[in-house]
Coordinates of N, CA and C in Angstrom, one line a residue:
Chain A
X1 N 5.3 12.8 -7.2 CA 3.9 13.1 -6.9 C 3.0 12.1 -7.7
X2 N 2.2 11.4 -6.9 CA 1.4 10.3 -7.4 C 0.1 10.9 -8.1
X3 N -0.2 12.1 -7.7 CA -1.5 12.7 -8.2 C -2.7 12.5 -7.3
X4 N -2.5 11.7 -6.3 CA -3.5 11.5 -5.2 C -3.3 12.5 -4.1
X5 N -4.3 13.3 -3.8 CA -4.2 14.3 -2.9 C -5.0 14.0 -1.6
X6 N -4.4 14.1 -0.5 CA -5.0 13.9 0.8 C -4.9 15.1 1.7
X7 N -6.0 15.4 2.4 CA -6.0 16.4 3.4 C -6.9 16.0 4.6
X8 N -6.5 16.4 5.8 CA -5.2 17.2 6.1 C -4.0 16.2 6.1
X9 N -2.9 16.8 6.2 CA -1.6 15.9 6.3 C -1.4 15.5 7.7
X10 N -1.8 16.3 8.6 CA -1.6 16.0 10.0 C -2.9 16.5 10.8
X11 N -3.2 15.7 11.8 CA -4.4 16.0 12.6 C -4.2 15.4 14.0
X12 N -4.4 16.3 15.0 CA -4.4 15.8 16.3 C -5.8 16.1 17.0
X13 N -6.3 15.1 17.6 CA -7.7 15.2 18.1 C -7.8 14.4 19.4
X14 N -8.8 14.7 20.2 CA -9.0 14.0 21.5 C -9.9 12.7 21.3
X15 N -9.7 11.8 22.3 CA -10.5 10.6 22.3 C -12.0 11.0 22.3
X16 N -12.8 10.2 21.6 CA -14.3 10.4 21.6 C -14.7 11.4 20.4
X17 N -13.7 12.0 19.8 CA -14.1 13.0 18.8 C -14.3 12.3 17.4
X18 N -14.7 13.1 16.4 CA -14.9 12.6 15.1 C -14.1 13.4 14.1
X19 N -13.5 12.8 13.1 CA -12.7 13.5 12.1 C -13.1 13.0 10.7
X20 N -12.8 13.8 9.8 CA -13.1 13.4 8.4 C -11.8 13.6 7.6
X21 N -11.4 12.6 6.9 CA -10.2 12.7 6.0 C -10.7 12.7 4.6
X22 N -10.0 13.5 3.8 CA -10.5 13.7 2.4 C -9.4 13.3 1.4
X23 N -9.9 12.8 0.3 CA -9.0 12.3 -0.7 C -9.5 12.7 -2.2
X24 N -8.6 13.2 -3.0 CA -8.9 13.4 -4.4 C -8.1 12.4 -5.2
X25 N -8.7 11.6 -6.0 CA -7.9 10.6 -6.7 C -7.2 11.2 -7.9
X26 N -6.4 10.4 -8.5 CA -5.7 10.9 -9.8 C -6.8 11.2 -10.8
X27 N -6.5 12.1 -11.7 CA -7.4 12.4 -12.7 C -7.7 11.2 -13.6
X28 N -9.0 10.8 -13.8 CA -9.4 9.7 -14.6 C -9.5 8.4 -13.8
X29 N -9.0 8.4 -12.6 CA -9.2 7.2 -11.8 C -10.6 7.0 -11.2
X30 N -11.2 5.9 -11.3 CA -12.6 5.7 -10.8 C -12.6 5.0 -9.4
X31 N -11.5 4.2 -9.1 CA -11.4 3.5 -7.9 C -10.7 4.2 -6.8
X32 N -11.2 4.2 -5.6 CA -10.5 4.8 -4.5 C -10.4 3.8 -3.4
X33 N -9.3 3.7 -2.7 CA -9.0 2.8 -1.6 C -8.6 3.6 -0.4
X34 N -8.9 3.0 0.8 CA -8.4 3.5 2.0 C -7.6 2.4 2.8
X35 N -6.4 2.8 3.2 CA -5.6 1.9 4.0 C -5.2 2.6 5.3
X36 N -5.0 1.8 6.3 CA -4.5 2.3 7.6 C -3.1 1.7 7.8
X37 N -2.1 2.5 8.2 CA -0.8 2.0 8.5 C -0.5 2.3 10.0
X38 N -0.2 1.3 10.8 CA 0.1 1.5 12.2 C 1.3 0.5 12.5
X39 N 2.0 0.8 13.6 CA 3.2 0.1 13.9 C 2.8 -1.4 14.3
X40 N 1.7 -1.6 14.9 CA 1.3 -2.9 15.4 C 0.6 -3.7 14.3
X41 N -0.2 -3.1 13.4 CA -1.0 -3.8 12.5 C -0.4 -3.7 11.0
X42 N 0.6 -2.9 10.9 CA 1.1 -2.7 9.5 C 0.1 -2.0 8.6
X43 N 0.2 -2.4 7.3 CA -0.7 -1.8 6.3 C -2.0 -2.6 6.2
X44 N -3.1 -2.0 6.5 CA -4.4 -2.8 6.5 C -5.3 -2.1 5.5
X45 N -5.9 -2.9 4.6 CA -6.9 -2.5 3.7 C -8.2 -2.2 4.5
X46 N -8.8 -1.0 4.2 CA -10.1 -0.7 4.9 C -11.3 -0.8 4.0
X47 N -11.3 -0.1 2.8 CA -12.4 -0.2 2.0 C -12.1 0.3 0.6
X48 N -12.9 -0.1 -0.4 CA -12.7 0.3 -1.8 C -14.0 0.8 -2.3
X49 N -13.9 1.9 -3.1 CA -15.1 2.4 -3.8 C -14.7 2.4 -5.3
X50 N -15.7 2.2 -6.2 CA -15.6 2.3 -7.6 C -16.7 3.1 -8.1
X51 N -16.4 4.2 -8.7 CA -17.5 5.1 -9.3 C -18.6 5.3 -8.4
X52 N -18.4 5.5 -7.1 CA -19.4 5.9 -6.2 C -20.0 4.7 -5.4
X53 N -19.7 3.5 -5.8 CA -20.2 2.3 -5.1 C -19.2 1.5 -4.3
X54 N -19.5 1.1 -3.2 CA -18.6 0.2 -2.4 C -18.4 -1.1 -3.1
X55 N -17.1 -1.4 -3.3 CA -16.7 -2.7 -4.0 C -16.1 -3.7 -3.1
X56 N -15.4 -3.3 -2.1 CA -14.7 -4.3 -1.2 C -14.6 -3.7 0.2
X57 N -14.7 -4.6 1.2 CA -14.5 -4.1 2.5 C -13.4 -4.9 3.2
X58 N -12.6 -4.3 4.0 CA -11.6 -5.0 4.7 C -11.8 -4.9 6.2
X59 N -10.7 -4.6 6.9 CA -10.8 -4.5 8.3 C -11.2 -3.2 8.8
X60 N -12.4 -2.7 8.4 CA -12.8 -1.4 8.8 C -13.8 -1.5 10.0
X61 N -13.5 -0.7 11.0 CA -14.3 -0.7 12.2 C -15.7 -0.1 11.9
X62 N -16.7 -0.5 12.7 CA -18.0 0.0 12.5 C -18.0 1.5 12.8
X63 N -17.1 2.0 13.6 CA -17.0 3.4 13.9 C -16.5 4.2 12.8
X64 N -16.0 3.5 11.7 CA -15.4 4.2 10.6 C -16.4 4.0 9.4
X65 N -16.5 5.0 8.6 CA -17.3 4.9 7.4 C -16.7 5.7 6.3
X66 N -17.0 5.4 5.1 CA -16.4 6.1 3.9 C -17.5 6.3 2.9
X67 N -17.2 7.2 2.0 CA -18.1 7.4 0.8 C -17.3 8.0 -0.4
X68 N -17.8 7.7 -1.6 CA -17.2 8.4 -2.7 C -18.3 9.2 -3.4
X69 N -18.0 10.4 -3.7 CA -18.9 11.4 -4.2 C -19.0 11.4 -5.7
X70 N -20.0 12.0 -6.3 CA -20.1 12.0 -7.8 C -18.9 12.6 -8.5
X71 N -18.2 13.5 -7.8 CA -17.0 14.0 -8.4 C -15.8 13.1 -8.2
X72 N -16.0 12.0 -7.6 CA -15.1 10.9 -7.4 C -14.2 11.1 -6.2
X73 N -14.2 12.3 -5.5 CA -13.4 12.4 -4.3 C -14.0 11.5 -3.2
X74 N -13.3 11.2 -2.2 CA -13.7 10.3 -1.2 C -13.5 10.9 0.2
X75 N -14.2 10.5 1.2 CA -14.0 10.9 2.5 C -14.1 9.7 3.4
X76 N -13.2 9.7 4.4 CA -13.2 8.6 5.4 C -13.5 9.3 6.7
X77 N -14.6 8.8 7.3 CA -15.1 9.4 8.6 C -14.7 8.5 9.7
X78 N -14.1 9.0 10.7 CA -13.7 8.2 11.9 C -14.3 8.8 13.1
X79 N -15.2 8.0 13.9 CA -15.9 8.6 15.0 C -15.5 7.9 16.2
X80 N -16.0 8.4 17.4 CA -15.7 7.9 18.7 C -14.2 7.4 18.8
X81 N -13.3 8.4 18.5 CA -11.9 8.0 18.3 C -11.3 7.5 19.6
X82 N -10.5 6.5 19.4 CA -9.7 5.9 20.6 C -8.3 6.1 20.3
X83 N -7.4 5.9 21.3 CA -6.0 6.1 21.2 C -5.4 5.2 20.1
X84 N -6.0 4.0 20.1 CA -5.5 3.0 19.1 C -5.8 3.3 17.6
X85 N -6.6 4.4 17.4 CA -6.9 4.7 16.0 C -5.8 5.7 15.5
X86 N -4.8 6.0 16.3 CA -3.7 6.8 15.9 C -2.9 6.0 14.8
X87 N -2.8 6.6 13.6 CA -2.2 5.9 12.6 C -2.0 6.9 11.4
X88 N -1.4 6.3 10.3 CA -1.3 7.0 9.1 C -2.3 6.4 8.1
X89 N -3.2 7.2 7.6 CA -4.3 6.8 6.8 C -4.0 7.2 5.3
X90 N -3.9 6.1 4.5 CA -3.6 6.4 3.1 C -4.9 6.3 2.2
X91 N -4.9 7.1 1.3 CA -5.9 7.0 0.2 C -5.1 6.6 -1.0
X92 N -5.7 5.8 -1.9 CA -5.1 5.4 -3.1 C -6.1 5.3 -4.2
X93 N -5.7 5.4 -5.4 CA -6.6 5.3 -6.5 C -6.1 4.5 -7.7
X94 N -7.0 4.0 -8.5 CA -6.6 3.3 -9.7 C -7.7 3.5 -10.8
X95 N -7.4 3.1 -12.0 CA -8.3 3.4 -13.1 C -9.6 2.5 -12.9
X96 N -9.3 1.2 -12.7 CA -10.5 0.3 -12.6 C -10.4 -0.5 -11.4
X97 N -11.0 -1.7 -11.4 CA -11.1 -2.6 -10.3 C -10.3 -3.8 -10.4
X98 N -9.8 -4.1 -11.6 CA -9.1 -5.4 -11.8 C -7.7 -5.4 -11.1
X99 N -7.2 -6.6 -10.8 CA -6.0 -6.7 -10.1 C -4.8 -6.3 -10.9
X100 N -4.9 -6.1 -12.2 CA -3.8 -5.7 -13.0 C -3.5 -4.2 -12.9
X101 N -4.5 -3.5 -12.5 CA -4.3 -2.0 -12.4 C -3.3 -1.6 -11.4
X102 N -2.6 -0.6 -11.7 CA -1.6 0.0 -10.7 C -2.4 0.9 -9.8
X103 N -2.1 0.7 -8.5 CA -2.7 1.5 -7.4 C -1.7 2.6 -7.0
X104 N -2.2 3.8 -7.1 CA -1.3 4.9 -6.7 C -1.7 5.5 -5.3
X105 N -0.7 5.7 -4.5 CA -1.0 6.1 -3.1 C -0.7 7.6 -2.9
X106 N -1.5 8.2 -2.1 CA -1.3 9.5 -1.6 C -0.2 9.5 -0.5
X107 N 0.1 10.7 0.0 CA 1.2 10.8 1.0 C 0.6 10.5 2.4
X108 N -0.7 10.4 2.5 CA -1.2 10.0 3.8 C -1.7 11.1 4.7
X109 N -2.6 10.8 5.7 CA -3.0 11.7 6.7 C -2.6 11.1 8.0
X110 N -1.7 11.9 8.7 CA -1.3 11.4 10.1 C -2.4 11.8 11.1
X111 N -3.0 10.8 11.7 CA -3.9 11.1 12.8 C -3.3 10.7 14.1
X112 N -3.3 11.6 15.0 CA -2.9 11.4 16.4 C -4.1 11.6 17.3
X113 N -4.4 10.6 18.1 CA -5.5 10.7 19.0 C -4.9 10.8 20.4
X114 N -5.3 11.9 21.2 CA -4.7 12.1 22.5 C -5.7 12.0 23.6
Chain B
X1 N -7.9 -17.2 1.1 CA -7.3 -16.0 1.6 C -5.9 -15.9 1.1
X2 N -5.5 -14.6 1.0 CA -4.1 -14.4 0.5 C -3.3 -13.8 1.6
X3 N -2.0 -14.0 1.6 CA -1.1 -13.4 2.6 C 0.3 -13.3 2.0
X4 N 1.1 -12.5 2.6 CA 2.4 -12.3 2.2 C 3.3 -12.3 3.4
X5 N 4.4 -12.9 3.3 CA 5.4 -13.0 4.4 C 6.8 -12.4 3.9
X6 N 7.2 -11.3 4.5 CA 8.5 -10.8 4.1 C 9.5 -11.2 5.2
X7 N 10.5 -11.9 4.8 CA 11.5 -12.5 5.6 C 12.6 -11.4 6.0
X8 N 12.6 -11.1 7.2 CA 13.6 -10.0 7.7 C 12.9 -8.7 7.7
X9 N 12.7 -8.1 8.9 CA 12.1 -6.8 9.1 C 13.1 -5.7 8.8
X10 N 14.4 -6.1 8.9 CA 15.4 -5.1 8.7 C 16.6 -5.8 8.0
X11 N 17.0 -5.2 6.9 CA 18.1 -5.7 6.1 C 19.1 -4.5 5.9
X12 N 20.4 -4.8 6.2 CA 21.4 -3.8 6.1 C 22.5 -4.3 5.1
X13 N 22.8 -3.5 4.1 CA 23.9 -3.8 3.1 C 24.8 -2.7 3.0
X14 N 26.0 -3.0 2.4 CA 27.0 -1.9 2.1 C 26.6 -1.2 0.8
X15 N 27.0 0.0 0.6 CA 26.8 0.7 -0.7 C 27.6 -0.1 -1.8
X16 N 26.9 -0.4 -2.9 CA 27.5 -1.2 -4.0 C 27.3 -2.7 -3.9
X17 N 26.8 -3.1 -2.8 CA 26.5 -4.6 -2.6 C 25.1 -4.9 -3.2
X18 N 24.9 -6.2 -3.3 CA 23.7 -6.8 -3.8 C 22.6 -6.6 -2.7
X19 N 21.4 -6.1 -3.2 CA 20.2 -6.0 -2.4 C 19.3 -7.2 -2.7
X20 N 18.9 -7.9 -1.6 CA 18.0 -9.1 -1.8 C 16.9 -8.9 -0.6
X21 N 15.7 -8.7 -1.0 CA 14.6 -8.6 -0.1 C 13.6 -9.7 -0.4
X22 N 13.3 -10.5 0.6 CA 12.6 -11.7 0.4 C 11.1 -11.6 0.6
X23 N 10.3 -12.2 -0.3 CA 8.8 -12.2 -0.1 C 8.3 -13.5 -0.6
X24 N 7.5 -14.1 0.3 CA 6.8 -15.3 0.0 C 5.3 -15.1 0.1
X25 N 4.5 -15.6 -0.8 CA 3.1 -15.4 -0.8 C 2.3 -16.6 -0.6
X26 N 1.1 -16.5 -0.2 CA 0.2 -17.6 -0.1 C -1.1 -17.1 -0.8
X27 N -1.6 -17.9 -1.8 CA -2.8 -17.6 -2.5 C -3.4 -18.8 -3.1
X28 N -4.7 -18.9 -2.9 CA -5.5 -20.1 -3.5 C -5.7 -19.9 -5.0
X29 N -5.5 -18.8 -5.5 CA -5.7 -18.5 -6.9 C -4.4 -17.8 -7.4
X30 N -4.2 -17.9 -8.7 CA -3.1 -17.2 -9.3 C -3.1 -15.7 -8.9
X31 N -2.0 -15.2 -8.4 CA -2.0 -13.9 -7.9 C -1.3 -12.8 -8.8
X32 N -1.6 -11.6 -8.5 CA -0.7 -10.5 -8.9 C 0.1 -10.1 -7.8
X33 N 1.4 -9.7 -8.1 CA 2.3 -9.4 -7.0 C 3.0 -8.1 -7.3
X34 N 3.2 -7.4 -6.2 CA 3.7 -6.0 -6.3 C 4.8 -5.7 -5.2
X35 N 5.7 -4.9 -5.6 CA 6.7 -4.3 -4.6 C 6.4 -2.8 -4.6
X36 N 6.3 -2.2 -3.3 CA 6.2 -0.8 -3.2 C 7.3 -0.4 -2.3
X37 N 7.7 0.9 -2.4 CA 8.7 1.5 -1.6 C 8.2 2.7 -0.9
X38 N 8.5 2.8 0.4 CA 8.1 4.0 1.2 C 9.3 4.7 1.7
X39 N 9.5 5.9 1.3 CA 10.6 6.8 1.8 C 10.0 7.5 3.0
X40 N 10.9 7.9 3.9 CA 10.4 8.6 5.2 C 9.5 9.7 4.9
X41 N 8.4 9.7 5.6 CA 7.3 10.7 5.5 C 6.7 10.9 4.1
X42 N 6.7 9.8 3.4 CA 6.1 9.8 2.0 C 5.1 8.7 1.9
X43 N 4.4 8.7 0.8 CA 3.5 7.6 0.5 C 4.2 6.5 -0.1
X44 N 3.4 5.5 -0.5 CA 3.9 4.3 -1.2 C 4.1 4.5 -2.7
X45 N 5.2 4.1 -3.2 CA 5.5 4.2 -4.6 C 5.7 2.8 -5.2
X46 N 5.0 2.6 -6.3 CA 5.2 1.3 -7.0 C 6.5 1.1 -7.6
X47 N 7.2 0.0 -7.2 CA 8.6 -0.3 -7.8 C 8.4 -1.2 -9.0
X48 N 7.5 -2.2 -8.9 CA 7.3 -3.1 -10.0 C 6.1 -4.0 -9.7
X49 N 5.6 -4.7 -10.7 CA 4.5 -5.6 -10.5 C 4.5 -6.8 -11.4
X50 N 4.0 -7.9 -11.0 CA 3.9 -9.1 -11.8 C 2.5 -9.3 -12.1
X51 N 2.1 -9.4 -13.4 CA 0.7 -9.6 -13.7 C 0.6 -10.8 -14.7
X52 N 1.3 -11.8 -14.5 CA 1.3 -13.1 -15.2 C 1.8 -13.0 -16.6
X53 N 2.6 -12.1 -16.9 CA 3.4 -12.1 -18.2 C 4.8 -12.7 -17.9
X54 N 5.8 -11.9 -18.2 CA 7.2 -12.5 -17.9 C 7.4 -12.7 -16.4
X55 N 8.1 -13.7 -16.1 CA 8.3 -14.0 -14.7 C 9.4 -13.1 -14.0
X56 N 10.3 -12.6 -14.9 CA 11.3 -11.7 -14.4 C 10.8 -10.3 -14.7
X57 N 10.6 -9.5 -13.7 CA 10.0 -8.2 -13.8 C 11.0 -7.1 -13.5
X58 N 11.1 -6.2 -14.4 CA 12.0 -5.1 -14.1 C 11.2 -3.8 -13.7
X59 N 11.8 -3.1 -12.7 CA 11.0 -2.0 -12.2 C 11.9 -0.7 -12.3
X60 N 11.5 0.2 -11.5 CA 12.2 1.5 -11.5 C 13.5 1.4 -10.6
X61 N 14.3 2.4 -10.8 CA 15.6 2.5 -9.9 C 16.4 1.3 -9.9
X62 N 16.4 0.5 -10.9 CA 17.3 -0.7 -11.1 C 16.9 -1.9 -10.4
X63 N 15.7 -1.9 -9.8 CA 15.2 -3.1 -9.1 C 14.5 -4.1 -10.1
X64 N 14.6 -5.3 -9.7 CA 13.8 -6.4 -10.4 C 13.4 -7.5 -9.4
X65 N 12.4 -8.2 -9.9 CA 12.0 -9.3 -9.0 C 11.5 -10.5 -10.0
X66 N 11.7 -11.7 -9.4 CA 11.4 -12.9 -10.2 C 10.3 -13.7 -9.5
X67 N 9.2 -13.9 -10.3 CA 8.1 -14.7 -9.8 C 8.4 -16.2 -10.0
X68 N 8.5 -17.0 -8.8 CA 8.8 -18.4 -8.8 C 7.6 -19.1 -8.2
X69 N 6.7 -19.7 -9.1 CA 5.5 -20.3 -8.6 C 5.8 -21.5 -7.7
X70 N 6.8 -22.3 -8.1 CA 7.1 -23.5 -7.4 C 7.6 -23.2 -5.9
X71 N 8.2 -22.0 -5.7 CA 8.7 -21.6 -4.4 C 7.7 -20.6 -3.8
X72 N 6.6 -20.2 -4.5 CA 5.7 -19.2 -4.0 C 6.5 -17.9 -3.5
X73 N 7.4 -17.5 -4.4 CA 8.3 -16.4 -4.0 C 8.2 -15.3 -5.0
X74 N 8.6 -14.1 -4.5 CA 8.7 -13.0 -5.4 C 9.7 -12.0 -4.8
X75 N 11.0 -12.5 -4.8 CA 12.1 -11.7 -4.1 C 12.5 -10.5 -5.0
X76 N 12.8 -9.5 -4.3 CA 13.3 -8.2 -4.9 C 14.8 -8.1 -4.9
X77 N 15.4 -7.8 -6.0 CA 16.9 -7.6 -6.0 C 17.3 -6.4 -6.7
X78 N 18.5 -6.0 -6.4 CA 19.2 -4.8 -7.1 C 20.7 -5.2 -7.0
X79 N 21.3 -5.2 -8.2 CA 22.8 -5.6 -8.2 C 23.7 -4.7 -7.3
X80 N 23.4 -3.4 -7.3 CA 24.4 -2.5 -6.6 C 23.6 -1.5 -5.8
X81 N 23.7 -1.5 -4.5 CA 22.9 -0.6 -3.6 C 23.4 0.8 -3.6
X82 N 22.5 1.7 -3.6 CA 22.9 3.2 -3.5 C 22.3 3.7 -2.2
X83 N 23.0 4.7 -1.7 CA 22.5 5.3 -0.4 C 21.0 5.7 -0.5
X84 N 20.6 6.1 -1.7 CA 19.2 6.6 -1.9 C 18.2 5.5 -1.8
X85 N 18.7 4.2 -1.8 CA 17.7 3.1 -1.7 C 17.2 2.8 -0.3
X86 N 17.8 3.6 0.7 CA 17.4 3.4 2.0 C 15.9 3.8 2.2
X87 N 15.1 2.8 2.6 CA 13.7 3.0 2.7 C 13.0 1.8 3.2
X88 N 11.7 1.8 3.4 CA 10.9 0.7 3.7 C 10.3 0.1 2.5
X89 N 10.4 -1.3 2.4 CA 9.9 -1.9 1.1 C 8.8 -2.9 1.5
X90 N 7.7 -2.9 0.7 CA 6.6 -3.7 1.0 C 6.2 -4.6 -0.2
X91 N 6.0 -5.8 0.1 CA 5.5 -6.8 -0.9 C 4.0 -6.9 -0.7
X92 N 3.3 -7.0 -1.8 CA 1.9 -7.1 -1.7 C 1.3 -8.1 -2.7
X93 N 0.2 -8.7 -2.4 CA -0.5 -9.6 -3.3 C -1.9 -9.2 -3.5
X94 N -2.4 -9.5 -4.7 CA -3.8 -9.2 -5.1 C -4.3 -10.3 -5.9
X95 N -5.6 -10.6 -5.8 CA -6.2 -11.6 -6.6 C -6.4 -11.1 -8.0
X96 N -6.4 -12.0 -9.0 CA -6.6 -11.6 -10.4 C -8.0 -11.2 -10.6
X97 N -8.9 -11.9 -10.0 CA -10.3 -11.6 -10.3 C -10.9 -11.0 -9.0
X98 N -12.0 -10.4 -9.2 CA -12.7 -9.8 -8.0 C -12.2 -8.4 -7.7
X99 N -12.6 -7.9 -6.6 CA -12.1 -6.5 -6.2 C -10.7 -6.6 -5.9
X100 N -10.0 -5.5 -6.4 CA -8.5 -5.5 -6.2 C -8.3 -5.0 -4.8
X101 N -7.8 -5.9 -3.9 CA -7.5 -5.5 -2.6 C -6.1 -5.9 -2.3
X102 N -5.2 -5.0 -2.2 CA -3.8 -5.4 -1.9 C -3.6 -5.8 -0.5
X103 N -3.0 -7.0 -0.3 CA -2.7 -7.5 1.0 C -1.2 -7.4 1.1
X104 N -0.7 -6.6 2.1 CA 0.7 -6.2 2.2 C 1.4 -7.1 3.3
X105 N 2.7 -7.3 3.0 CA 3.5 -7.9 4.0 C 3.9 -6.8 5.1
X106 N 4.6 -7.2 6.1 CA 4.9 -6.3 7.2 C 6.0 -5.3 6.9
X107 N 6.6 -5.5 5.8 CA 7.6 -4.5 5.3 C 9.1 -4.9 5.8
X108 N 10.0 -4.4 5.0 CA 11.4 -4.6 5.3 C 12.1 -3.3 5.2
X109 N 12.7 -2.9 6.3 CA 13.5 -1.7 6.3 C 14.9 -1.9 5.8
X110 N 15.3 -1.2 4.7 CA 16.6 -1.4 4.1 C 17.5 -0.2 4.5
X111 N 18.6 -0.6 5.1 CA 19.6 0.4 5.5 C 20.9 0.2 4.6
X112 N 21.4 1.3 4.1 CA 22.6 1.2 3.3 C 23.8 1.8 4.1
X113 N 24.8 1.0 4.2 CA 26.0 1.5 5.0 C 27.0 2.0 4.0
X114 N 27.6 3.2 4.3 CA 28.6 3.8 3.4 C 29.9 3.0 3.3

């Protein structure tokens, strides 16, 4: 158990819909990351937040957005869903922002778009 | 830009044999390097990391990796494979400075034959 909690674990929804994935980081961690894992794209970095502020952006679509709340939990919002958005979405956390920090991953949220 | 190439999407070894998973990186600045393992239906777990200290890094479950700057490599090894080592292994690179954004390789699926 990494200490990173993600909900829901599984989600099936229709094209065009909107979903929200939730993440609680490890106790004491200020950084939260979101990654997408799919068969064709592999593991892709989406976005990073540190103590409520966006710190880095990766290959995140405009239809996707995220935020980190004052209690440090984070949400990833996916809208106008397409079949290609079906993937495993990981949340991860670390203490700080430096490259030396260990990043701990949650077990992921499986999203299936039908 | 940073990138990681994992040679071999699938490696199969016999139980008790040497495990060698190859990883080459590309980075314009000195990198930090990581190996993560993903067991079926689970999140990513850190095996080991190189953060510019010793070039030979020991990790969990008997794995180790050696950073070779001249070869831009960070291969993962284990002297004797166990059935429980069957999993997907990911090499990742991160810049020392700036926002920590792990860039992952495509992964290597390790199969252990009895």
